[in-house]
Coordinates of C-alpha atoms and ligand atoms in Angstrom, one line a residue:
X1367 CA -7.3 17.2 22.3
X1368 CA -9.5 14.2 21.3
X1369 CA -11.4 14.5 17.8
X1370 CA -11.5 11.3 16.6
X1371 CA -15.6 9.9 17.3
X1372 CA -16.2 13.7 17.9
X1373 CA -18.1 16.2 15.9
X1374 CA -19.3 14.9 12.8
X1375 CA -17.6 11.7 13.6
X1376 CA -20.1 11.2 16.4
X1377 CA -22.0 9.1 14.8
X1378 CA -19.5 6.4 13.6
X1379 CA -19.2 5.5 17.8
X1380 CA -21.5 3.4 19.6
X1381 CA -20.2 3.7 22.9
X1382 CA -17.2 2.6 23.3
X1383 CA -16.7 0.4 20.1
X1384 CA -17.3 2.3 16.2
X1385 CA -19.1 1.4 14.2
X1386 CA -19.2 -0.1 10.4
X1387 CA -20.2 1.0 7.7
X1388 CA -23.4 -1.1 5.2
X1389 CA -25.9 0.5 3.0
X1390 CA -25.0 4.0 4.0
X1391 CA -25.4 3.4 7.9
X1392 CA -23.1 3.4 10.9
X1393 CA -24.2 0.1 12.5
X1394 CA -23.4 -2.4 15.3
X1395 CA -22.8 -6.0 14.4
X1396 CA -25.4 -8.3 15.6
X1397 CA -22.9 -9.9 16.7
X1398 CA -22.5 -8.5 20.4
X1399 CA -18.9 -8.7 20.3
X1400 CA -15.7 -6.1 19.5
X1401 CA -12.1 -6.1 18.3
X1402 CA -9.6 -4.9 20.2
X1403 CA -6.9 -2.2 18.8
X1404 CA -3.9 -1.8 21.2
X1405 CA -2.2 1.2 21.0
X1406 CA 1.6 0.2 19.8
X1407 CA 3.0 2.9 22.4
X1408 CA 0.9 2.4 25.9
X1409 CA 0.2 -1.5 25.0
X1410 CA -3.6 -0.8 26.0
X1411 CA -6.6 -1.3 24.2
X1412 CA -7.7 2.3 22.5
X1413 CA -10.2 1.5 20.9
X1414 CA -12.7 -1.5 19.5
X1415 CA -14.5 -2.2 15.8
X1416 CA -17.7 -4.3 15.2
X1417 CA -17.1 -7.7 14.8
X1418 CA -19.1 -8.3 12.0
X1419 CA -20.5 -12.0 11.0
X1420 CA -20.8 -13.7 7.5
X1421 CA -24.5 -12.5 7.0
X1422 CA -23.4 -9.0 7.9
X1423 CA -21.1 -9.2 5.1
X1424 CA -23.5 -11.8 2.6
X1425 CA -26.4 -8.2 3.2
X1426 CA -23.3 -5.9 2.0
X1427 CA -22.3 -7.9 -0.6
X1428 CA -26.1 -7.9 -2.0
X1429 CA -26.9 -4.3 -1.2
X1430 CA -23.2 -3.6 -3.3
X1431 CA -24.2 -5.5 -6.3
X1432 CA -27.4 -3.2 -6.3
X1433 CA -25.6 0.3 -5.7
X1434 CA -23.0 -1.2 -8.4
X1435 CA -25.3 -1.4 -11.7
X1436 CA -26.7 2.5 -10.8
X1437 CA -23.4 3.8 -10.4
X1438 CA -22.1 2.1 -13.5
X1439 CA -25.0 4.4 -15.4
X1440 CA -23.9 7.6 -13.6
X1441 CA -22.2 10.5 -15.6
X1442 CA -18.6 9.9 -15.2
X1443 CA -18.1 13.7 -14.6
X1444 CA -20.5 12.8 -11.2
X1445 CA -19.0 10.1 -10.1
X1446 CA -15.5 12.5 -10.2
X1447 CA -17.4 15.4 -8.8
X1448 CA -18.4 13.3 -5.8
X1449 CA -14.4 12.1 -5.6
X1450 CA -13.6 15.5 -5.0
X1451 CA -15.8 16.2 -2.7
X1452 CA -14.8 13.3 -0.5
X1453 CA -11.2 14.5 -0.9
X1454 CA -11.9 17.9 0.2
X1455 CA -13.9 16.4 3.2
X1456 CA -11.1 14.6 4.0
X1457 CA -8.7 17.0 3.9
X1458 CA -11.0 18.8 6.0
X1459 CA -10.6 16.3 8.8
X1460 CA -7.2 15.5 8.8
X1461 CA -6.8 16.1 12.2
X1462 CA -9.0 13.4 13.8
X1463 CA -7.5 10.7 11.3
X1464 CA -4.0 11.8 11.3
X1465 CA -5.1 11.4 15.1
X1466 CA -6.4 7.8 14.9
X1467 CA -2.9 7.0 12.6
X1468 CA -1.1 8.3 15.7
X1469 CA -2.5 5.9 18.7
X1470 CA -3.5 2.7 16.4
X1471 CA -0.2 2.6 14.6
X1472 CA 1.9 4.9 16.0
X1473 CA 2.3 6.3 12.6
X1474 CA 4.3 10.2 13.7
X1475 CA 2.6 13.1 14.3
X1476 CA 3.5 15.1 11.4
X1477 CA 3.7 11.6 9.0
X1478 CA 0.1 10.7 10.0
X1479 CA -1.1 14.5 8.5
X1480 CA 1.0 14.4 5.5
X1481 CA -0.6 10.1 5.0
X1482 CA -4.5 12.1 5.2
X1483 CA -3.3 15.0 3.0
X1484 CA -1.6 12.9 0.1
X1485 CA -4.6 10.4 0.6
X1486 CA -7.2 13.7 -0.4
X1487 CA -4.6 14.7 -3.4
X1488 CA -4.7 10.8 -4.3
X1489 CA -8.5 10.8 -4.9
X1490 CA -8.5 14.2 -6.3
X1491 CA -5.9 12.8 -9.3
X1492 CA -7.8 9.8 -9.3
X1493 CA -11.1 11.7 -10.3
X1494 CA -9.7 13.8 -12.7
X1495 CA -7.2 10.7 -14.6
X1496 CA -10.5 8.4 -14.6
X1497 CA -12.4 11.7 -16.6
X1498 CA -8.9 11.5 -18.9
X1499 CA -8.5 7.8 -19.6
X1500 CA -12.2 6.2 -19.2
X1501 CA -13.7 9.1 -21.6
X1502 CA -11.8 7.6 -24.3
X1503 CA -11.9 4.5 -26.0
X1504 CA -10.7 2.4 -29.2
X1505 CA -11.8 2.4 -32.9
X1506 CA -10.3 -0.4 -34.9
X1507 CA -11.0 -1.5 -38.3
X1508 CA -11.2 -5.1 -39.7
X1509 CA -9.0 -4.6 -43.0
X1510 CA -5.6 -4.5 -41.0
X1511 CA -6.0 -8.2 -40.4
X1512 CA -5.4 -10.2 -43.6
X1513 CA -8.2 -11.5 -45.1
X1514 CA -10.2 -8.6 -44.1
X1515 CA -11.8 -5.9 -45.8
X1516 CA -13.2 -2.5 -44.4
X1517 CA -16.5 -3.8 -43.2
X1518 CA -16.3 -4.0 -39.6
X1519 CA -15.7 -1.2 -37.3
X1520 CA -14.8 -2.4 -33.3
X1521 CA -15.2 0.4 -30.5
X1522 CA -14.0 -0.7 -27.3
X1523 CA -14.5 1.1 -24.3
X1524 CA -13.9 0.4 -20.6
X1525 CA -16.6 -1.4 -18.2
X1526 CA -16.4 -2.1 -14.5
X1527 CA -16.1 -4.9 -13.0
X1528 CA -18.4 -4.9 -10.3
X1529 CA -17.4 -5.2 -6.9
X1530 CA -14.3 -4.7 -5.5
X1531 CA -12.9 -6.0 -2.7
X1532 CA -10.0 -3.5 -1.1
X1533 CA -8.3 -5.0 1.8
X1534 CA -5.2 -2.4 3.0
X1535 CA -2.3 -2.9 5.5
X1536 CA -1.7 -1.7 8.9
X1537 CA 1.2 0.8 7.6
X1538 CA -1.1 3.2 5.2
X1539 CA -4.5 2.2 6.2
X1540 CA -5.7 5.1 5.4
X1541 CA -4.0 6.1 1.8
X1542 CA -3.4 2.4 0.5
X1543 CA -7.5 1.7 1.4
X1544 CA -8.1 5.2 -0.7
X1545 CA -5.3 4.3 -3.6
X1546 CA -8.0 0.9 -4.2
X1547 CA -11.6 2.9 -3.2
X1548 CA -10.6 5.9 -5.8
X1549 CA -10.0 4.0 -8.7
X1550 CA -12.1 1.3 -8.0
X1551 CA -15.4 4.1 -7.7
X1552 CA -14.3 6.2 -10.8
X1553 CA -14.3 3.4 -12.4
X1554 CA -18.0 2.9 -12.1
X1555 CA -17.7 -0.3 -9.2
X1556 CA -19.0 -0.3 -6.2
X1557 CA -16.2 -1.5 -3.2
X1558 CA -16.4 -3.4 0.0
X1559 CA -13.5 -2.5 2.4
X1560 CA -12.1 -4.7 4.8
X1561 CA -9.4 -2.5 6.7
X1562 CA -6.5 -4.2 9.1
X1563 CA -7.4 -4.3 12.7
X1564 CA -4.8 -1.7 13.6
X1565 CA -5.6 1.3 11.6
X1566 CA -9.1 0.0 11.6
X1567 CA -10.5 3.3 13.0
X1568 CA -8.7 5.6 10.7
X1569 CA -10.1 4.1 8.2
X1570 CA -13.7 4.2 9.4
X1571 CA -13.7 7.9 9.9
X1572 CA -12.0 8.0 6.1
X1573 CA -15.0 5.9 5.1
X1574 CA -16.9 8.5 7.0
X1575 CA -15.6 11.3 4.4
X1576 CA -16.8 9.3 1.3
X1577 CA -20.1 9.4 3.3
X1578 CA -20.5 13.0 4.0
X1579 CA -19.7 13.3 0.2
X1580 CA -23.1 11.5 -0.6
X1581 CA -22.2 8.6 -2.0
X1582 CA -25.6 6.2 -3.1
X1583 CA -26.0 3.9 -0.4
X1584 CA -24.4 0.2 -0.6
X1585 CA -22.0 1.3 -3.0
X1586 CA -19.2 1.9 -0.1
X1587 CA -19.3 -0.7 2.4
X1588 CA -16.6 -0.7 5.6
X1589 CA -16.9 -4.3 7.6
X1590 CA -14.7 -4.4 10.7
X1591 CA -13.7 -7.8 12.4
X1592 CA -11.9 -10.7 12.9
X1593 CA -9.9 -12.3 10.0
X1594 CA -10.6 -15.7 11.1
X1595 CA -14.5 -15.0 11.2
X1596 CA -14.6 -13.2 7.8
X1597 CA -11.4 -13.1 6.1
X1598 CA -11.3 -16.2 3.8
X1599 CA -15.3 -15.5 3.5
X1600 CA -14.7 -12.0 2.1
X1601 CA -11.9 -13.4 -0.5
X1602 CA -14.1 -16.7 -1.4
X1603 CA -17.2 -14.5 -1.5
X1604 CA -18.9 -15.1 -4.7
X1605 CA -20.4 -11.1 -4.9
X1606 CA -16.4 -10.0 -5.0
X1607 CA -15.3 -9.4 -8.9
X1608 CA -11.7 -8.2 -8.0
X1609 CA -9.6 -8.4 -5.1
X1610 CA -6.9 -5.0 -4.6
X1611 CA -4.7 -6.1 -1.8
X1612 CA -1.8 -5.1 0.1
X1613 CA -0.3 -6.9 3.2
X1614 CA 2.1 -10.2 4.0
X1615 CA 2.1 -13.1 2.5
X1616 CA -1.9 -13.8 3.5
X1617 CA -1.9 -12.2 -0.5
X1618 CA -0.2 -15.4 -1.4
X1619 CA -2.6 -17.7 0.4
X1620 CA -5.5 -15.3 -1.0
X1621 CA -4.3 -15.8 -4.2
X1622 CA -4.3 -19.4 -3.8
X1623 CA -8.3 -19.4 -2.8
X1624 CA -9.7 -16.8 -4.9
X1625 CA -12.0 -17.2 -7.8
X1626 CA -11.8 -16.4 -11.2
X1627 CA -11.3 -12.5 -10.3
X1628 CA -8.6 -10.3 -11.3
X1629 CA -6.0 -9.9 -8.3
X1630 CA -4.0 -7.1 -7.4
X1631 CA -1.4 -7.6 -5.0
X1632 CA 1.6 -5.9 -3.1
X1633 CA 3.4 -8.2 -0.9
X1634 CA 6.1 -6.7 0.7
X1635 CA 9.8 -6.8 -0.4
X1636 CA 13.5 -7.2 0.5
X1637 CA 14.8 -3.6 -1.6
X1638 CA 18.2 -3.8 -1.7
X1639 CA 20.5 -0.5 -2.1
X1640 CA 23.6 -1.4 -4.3
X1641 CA 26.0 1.6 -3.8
X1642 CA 28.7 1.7 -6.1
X1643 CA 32.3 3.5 -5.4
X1644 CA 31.8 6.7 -7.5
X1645 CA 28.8 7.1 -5.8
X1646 CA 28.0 11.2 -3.1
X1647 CA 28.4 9.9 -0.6
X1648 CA 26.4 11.6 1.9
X1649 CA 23.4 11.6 -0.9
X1650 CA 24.0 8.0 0.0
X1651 CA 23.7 8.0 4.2
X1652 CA 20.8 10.4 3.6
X1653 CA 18.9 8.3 1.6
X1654 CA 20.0 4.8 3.6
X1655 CA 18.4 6.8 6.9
X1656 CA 15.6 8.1 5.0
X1657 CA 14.5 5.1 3.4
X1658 CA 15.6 2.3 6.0
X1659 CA 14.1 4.0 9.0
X1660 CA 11.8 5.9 8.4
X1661 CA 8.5 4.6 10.2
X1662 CA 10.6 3.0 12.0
X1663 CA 11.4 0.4 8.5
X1664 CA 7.6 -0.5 8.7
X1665 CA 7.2 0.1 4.9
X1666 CA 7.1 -2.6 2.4
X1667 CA 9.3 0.1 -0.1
X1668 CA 12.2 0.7 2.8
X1669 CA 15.5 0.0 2.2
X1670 CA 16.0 -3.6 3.2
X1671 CA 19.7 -4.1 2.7
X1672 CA 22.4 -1.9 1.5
X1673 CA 24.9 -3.8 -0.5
X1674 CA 27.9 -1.5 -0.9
X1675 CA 31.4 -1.8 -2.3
X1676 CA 34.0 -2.8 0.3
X1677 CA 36.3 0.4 -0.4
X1678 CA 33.5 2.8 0.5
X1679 CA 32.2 0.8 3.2
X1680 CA 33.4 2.8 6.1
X1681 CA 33.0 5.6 5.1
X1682 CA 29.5 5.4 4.4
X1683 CA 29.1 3.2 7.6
X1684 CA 30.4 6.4 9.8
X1685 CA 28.4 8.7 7.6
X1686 CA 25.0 6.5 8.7
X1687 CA 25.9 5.9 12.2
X1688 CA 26.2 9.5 12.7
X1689 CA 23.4 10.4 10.9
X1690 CA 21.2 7.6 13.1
X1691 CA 22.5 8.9 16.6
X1692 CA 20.4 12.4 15.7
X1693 CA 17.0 10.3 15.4
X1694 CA 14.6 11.1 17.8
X1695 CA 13.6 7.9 19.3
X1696 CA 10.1 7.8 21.4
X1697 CA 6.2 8.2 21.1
X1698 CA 4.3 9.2 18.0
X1699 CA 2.7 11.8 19.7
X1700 CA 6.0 13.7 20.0
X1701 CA 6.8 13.2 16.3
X1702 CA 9.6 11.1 17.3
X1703 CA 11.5 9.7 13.8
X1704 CA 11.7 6.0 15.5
X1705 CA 8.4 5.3 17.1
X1706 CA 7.2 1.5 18.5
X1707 CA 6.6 -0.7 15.9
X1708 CA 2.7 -2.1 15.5
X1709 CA 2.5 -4.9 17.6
X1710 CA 4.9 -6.8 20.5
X1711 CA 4.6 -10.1 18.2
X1712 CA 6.7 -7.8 15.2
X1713 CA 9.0 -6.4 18.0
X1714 CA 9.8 -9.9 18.7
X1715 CA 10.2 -10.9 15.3
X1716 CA 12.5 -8.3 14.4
X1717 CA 14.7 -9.1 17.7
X1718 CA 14.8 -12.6 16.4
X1719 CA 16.5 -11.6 13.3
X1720 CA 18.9 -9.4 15.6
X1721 CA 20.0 -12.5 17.8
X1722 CA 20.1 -14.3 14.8
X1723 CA 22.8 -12.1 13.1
X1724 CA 24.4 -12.0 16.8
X1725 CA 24.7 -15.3 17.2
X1726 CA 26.2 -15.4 13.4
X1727 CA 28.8 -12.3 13.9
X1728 CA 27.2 -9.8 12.4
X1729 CA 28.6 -6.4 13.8
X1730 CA 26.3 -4.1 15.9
X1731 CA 26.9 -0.3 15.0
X1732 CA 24.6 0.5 18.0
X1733 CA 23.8 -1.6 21.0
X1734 CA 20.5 -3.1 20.6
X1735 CA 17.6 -1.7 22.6
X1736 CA 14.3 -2.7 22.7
X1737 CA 11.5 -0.8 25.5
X1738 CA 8.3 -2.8 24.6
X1739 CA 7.3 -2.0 20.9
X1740 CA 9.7 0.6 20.6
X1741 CA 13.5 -0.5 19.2
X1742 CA 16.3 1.7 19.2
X1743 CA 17.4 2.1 15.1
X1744 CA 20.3 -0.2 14.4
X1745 CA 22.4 -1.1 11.9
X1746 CA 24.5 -4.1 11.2
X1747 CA 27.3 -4.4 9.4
X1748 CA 29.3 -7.7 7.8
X1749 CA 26.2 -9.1 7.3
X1750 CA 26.6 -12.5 5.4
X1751 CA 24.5 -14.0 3.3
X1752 CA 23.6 -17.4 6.2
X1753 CA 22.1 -14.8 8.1
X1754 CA 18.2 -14.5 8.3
X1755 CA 18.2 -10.9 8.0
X1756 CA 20.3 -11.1 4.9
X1757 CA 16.6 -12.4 3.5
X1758 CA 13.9 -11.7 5.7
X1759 CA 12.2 -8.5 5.9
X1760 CA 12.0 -7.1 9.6
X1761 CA 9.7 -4.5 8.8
X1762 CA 11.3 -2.6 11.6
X1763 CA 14.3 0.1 12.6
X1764 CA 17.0 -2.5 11.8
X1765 CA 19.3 -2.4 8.5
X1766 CA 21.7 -5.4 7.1
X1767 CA 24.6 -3.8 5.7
X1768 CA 26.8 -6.7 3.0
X1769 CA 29.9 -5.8 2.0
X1770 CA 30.5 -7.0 -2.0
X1771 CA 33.7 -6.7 -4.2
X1772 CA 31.6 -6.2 -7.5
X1773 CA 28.7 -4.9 -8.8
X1774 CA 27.8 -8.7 -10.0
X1775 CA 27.8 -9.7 -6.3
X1776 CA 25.2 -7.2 -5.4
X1777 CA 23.2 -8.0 -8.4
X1778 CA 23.6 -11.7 -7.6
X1779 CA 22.2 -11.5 -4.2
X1780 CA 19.4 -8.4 -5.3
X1781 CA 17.8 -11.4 -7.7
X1782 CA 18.6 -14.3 -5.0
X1783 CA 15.5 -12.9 -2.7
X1784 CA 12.0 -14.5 -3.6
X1785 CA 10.9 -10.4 -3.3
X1786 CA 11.2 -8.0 -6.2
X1787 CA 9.6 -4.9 -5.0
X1788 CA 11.9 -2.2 -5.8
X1789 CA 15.7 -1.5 -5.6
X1790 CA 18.2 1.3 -5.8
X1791 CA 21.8 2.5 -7.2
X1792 CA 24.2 4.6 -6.5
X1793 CA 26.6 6.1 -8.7
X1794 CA 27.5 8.8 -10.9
X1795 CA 27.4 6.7 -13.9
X1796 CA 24.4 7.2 -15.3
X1797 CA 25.4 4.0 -18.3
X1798 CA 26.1 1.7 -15.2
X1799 CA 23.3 2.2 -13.5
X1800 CA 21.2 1.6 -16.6
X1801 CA 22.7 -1.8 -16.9
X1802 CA 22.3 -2.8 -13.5
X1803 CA 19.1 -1.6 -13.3
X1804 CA 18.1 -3.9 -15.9
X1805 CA 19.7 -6.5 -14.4
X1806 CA 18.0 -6.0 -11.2
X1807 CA 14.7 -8.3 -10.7
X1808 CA 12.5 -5.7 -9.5
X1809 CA 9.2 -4.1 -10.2
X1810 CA 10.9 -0.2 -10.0
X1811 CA 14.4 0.6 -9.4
X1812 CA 15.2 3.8 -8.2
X1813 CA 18.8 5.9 -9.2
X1814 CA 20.0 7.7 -6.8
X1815 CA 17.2 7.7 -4.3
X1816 CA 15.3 5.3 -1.9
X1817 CA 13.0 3.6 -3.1
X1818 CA 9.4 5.0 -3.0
X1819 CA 6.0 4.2 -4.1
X1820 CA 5.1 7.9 -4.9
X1821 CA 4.3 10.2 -7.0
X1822 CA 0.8 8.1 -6.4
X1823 CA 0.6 8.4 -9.7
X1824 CA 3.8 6.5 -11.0
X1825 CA 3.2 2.7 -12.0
X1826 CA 3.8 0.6 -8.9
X1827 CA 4.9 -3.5 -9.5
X1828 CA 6.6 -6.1 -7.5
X1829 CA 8.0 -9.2 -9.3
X1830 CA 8.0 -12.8 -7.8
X1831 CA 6.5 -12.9 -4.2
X1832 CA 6.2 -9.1 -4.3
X1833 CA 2.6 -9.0 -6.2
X1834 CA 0.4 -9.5 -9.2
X1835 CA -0.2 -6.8 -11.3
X1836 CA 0.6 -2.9 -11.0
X1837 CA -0.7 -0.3 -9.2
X1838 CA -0.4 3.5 -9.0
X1839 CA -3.5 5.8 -10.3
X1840 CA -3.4 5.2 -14.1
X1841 CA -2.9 1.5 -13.8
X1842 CA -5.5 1.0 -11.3
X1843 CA -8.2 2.3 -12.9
X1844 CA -7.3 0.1 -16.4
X1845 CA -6.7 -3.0 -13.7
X1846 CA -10.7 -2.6 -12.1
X1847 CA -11.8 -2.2 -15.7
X1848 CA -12.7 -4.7 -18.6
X1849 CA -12.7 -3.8 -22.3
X1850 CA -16.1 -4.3 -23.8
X1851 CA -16.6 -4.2 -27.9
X1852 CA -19.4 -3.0 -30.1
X1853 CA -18.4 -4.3 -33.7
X1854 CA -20.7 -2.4 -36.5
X1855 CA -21.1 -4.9 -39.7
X1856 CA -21.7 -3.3 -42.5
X1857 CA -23.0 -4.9 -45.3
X1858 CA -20.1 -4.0 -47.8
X1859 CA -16.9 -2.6 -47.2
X1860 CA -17.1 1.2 -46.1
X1861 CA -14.9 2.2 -49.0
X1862 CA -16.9 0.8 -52.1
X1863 CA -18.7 4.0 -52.1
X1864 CA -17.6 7.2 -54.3
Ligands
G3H1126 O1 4.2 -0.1 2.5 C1 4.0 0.0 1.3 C2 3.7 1.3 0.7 O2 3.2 1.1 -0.6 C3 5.0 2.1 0.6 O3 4.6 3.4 0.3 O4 6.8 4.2 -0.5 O5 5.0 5.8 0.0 O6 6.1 4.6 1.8 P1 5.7 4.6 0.4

């Protein structure tokens, strides 16, 4: 049944190509033209955005700044009231998003619902940890720094920061654009989304959510279009006061041509799983298919490489391999574990790190199968360290297994990646893995599980070319906030009296 563009998302569709979203209106760009957004499964186009021009996005800019300095005066108990009434709303219409998830990215059935769900519960914590943590503030004294006495009294509170500029990835457009548009709003800014082409249309009927909650117009802004017509000129734009992004390394080059704004990043990553001999081993397989394969590897926290001590090797080889011959392989739609990656340019990407590993005697647990976008799960096993996929991250259904003979080795090659998103350890040591965890170069590292960005709430870091800064709810509220001071002078220190 089709939902999405129905019902009270009628009015984000114009004809055939939706809408975006500027000073509380659906519009169409004056620009005549559309984006395309294949479907990953059937290869054709499903649907089209706007693609918006630089003055569509100099007028949201403007009409931003404006719906910014009003909202930074609202009640902070209504600006969370309005949060969760967006989340509720959202939560209302999961099905025509989880829907839209489904033909854009080819995000599973059942995954697409739960990515709407935990998106509503996101904004819902959001509201009520920005009523906790931006309710209080600081009261510091002068006479604790020498040469002081008690005569000045500093009370800091936190101030937004104006507008925010939230630009999610393909993989979570829909709960990484809300884990930057919750925080960024409780905070008291107003944000200007630029969503990934794929996933674009999720996002527009999430934006449509935040609408029906009755946001002030201009505060929430939704521009569609083409990254080489707007993408620098978003980042570069001189109305943006913070950029919250998640994607590739175009963070890196954003980072390189942004202003004087605070950045927050996620980049990707290359998590390695170090299992150790004393490890369960079947906790192990589990959590190797789980967090290797599932949407189809297309997660920057998946387990990118298992480095696992020679002895157990085989056994936890077979343990995989049998565990990987009982995914379902096929379309979203049929909530199929291993769907088709996002796009034929990623398939081929991730087959050139297959033939690369061929070519370099890597062995294949499973032959390798490609129909289109969709690719069969694989592992590899005797991976070396002169092999691309040793490094690279396919973002896809294939898994790099290295065989070490210490625990140093798998530290060694954990640090060796320019990523340092997360990383895991297995073992029933709980002293060892508190070693090597500290050892490990890594924003978060995980004991005896995948690694995972969630609870939404936990922080959320990536060292080196993994990101700037840390996210999860808490610590993106402080990071789209600035302290502000009021210091009291009193004439004479306030303990001369009595
Ligand atoms: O792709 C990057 C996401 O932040 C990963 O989130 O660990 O919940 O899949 P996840």
């Amino acid at each position: 049944m089709a939902l999405a563009g129905t019902g009270v998302f009628a009015e984000i569709l114009d004809g055939e190509v939706y809408r975006y979203y500027a000073d509380g209106e659906w519009r169409s760009s004056a620009s005549g033209k559309s984006v395309a957004i294949v479907n990953p499964t059937t290869r054709k186009t499903q649907y089209r955005v706007q693609a918006c021009t630089q003055e569509e996005v100099n007028k949201v800019m403007d009409a931003a700044k404006v719906a910014q300095k009003a909202w930074a005066r609202t009640p902070l108990w209504k600006r969370a009231e309005l949060l969760h009434k967006a989340a509720a709303i959202l939560k209302e219409h999961k099905a025509p998003i989880a829907e839209c998830l489904v033909k854009e990215i080819a995000k599973p059935a059942k995954d697409a619902v739960s990515e709407v769900v935990r998106s509503g519960d996101l904004v819902s914590y959001t509201a009520e940890e920005g009523v906790r943590i931006l309710g209080e503030g600081k009261l510091l004294v002068s006479d604790s720094f020498p040469g002081n006495e008690r005569n000045k009294y500093c009370l800091s509170s936190k101030i937004p920061l104006g507008v925010v500029l939230a630009i999610p990835p393909f993989n979570y457009p829909v709960n990484l654009a809300v884990s930057k548009i919750g925080p960024a709003l409780i905070a008291g800014n107003a944000l200007v989304l630029k969503p990934p082409t794929q996933g674009a249309v999720a996002a527009l009927h999430m934006v449509h959510c935040f609408h029906l909650a009755g946001f002030p117009k201009g505060l929430i802004s939704c521009v569609t279009g083409k990254g080489s017509e707007i993408g620098d000129f978003l980042t570069m734009h001189p109305g943006v006061n913070c950029i919250s992004f998640t994607g590739g390394d175009t963070g890196i080059a954003i980072s390189k041509k942004a202003g004087m704004v605070p950045l927050q990043m996620e980049l990707g990553g290359k998590d390695a799983c170090i299992v150790l001999e004393d490890a369960d081993l079947d906790l192990v397989a589990g959590n190797i298919v789980k967090g290797g394969f599932s949407y189809s590897g297309q997660r920057c926290t998946a387990v990118k490489v298992v480095l696992i001590m020679e002895s157990i090797a085989d056994a936890v080889v077979q343990k995989v391999n049998a565990k990987l011959a009982k995914l379902k392989v096929g379309p979203p739609e049929d909530d199929s574990d291993i769907t088709p990656v996002v796009t034929e340019s990623s398939a081929n990407f991730i087959e050139g790190l297959v033939m690369d590993a061929k070519e370099k005697g890597a062995t294949f647990c499973q032959e390798y199968r490609r129909e289109g976008n969709l690719i069969w799960p694989l592992l590899l096993d005797h991976v070396r360290p002169d092999m691309r996929i040793a490094w690279e991250e396919p973002f896809g259904p294939v898994l790099p297994v290295i065989r070490i003979n210490s625990v140093e080795e798998g530290i060694h090659h954990c640090n060796a990646s320019n990523f340092g998103l997360q990383g895991c350890i297995f073992t029933r040591d709980i002293n060892k893995a508190i070693l090597i965890s500290d050892a490990m170069e890594t924003g978060t590292v995980q004991i005896n599980s995948a690694p995972a960005r969630g609870p939404d709430h936990f922080p959320f870091q990536g060292l080196k070319d993994s990101g700037i800064g840390s996210q999860g709810i808490t610590n993106s509220i402080n990071m789209m906030t600035k302290v502000k001071s009021t210091v009291i002078n009193l004439p004479s220190p306030s303990y001369t009296m009595g």
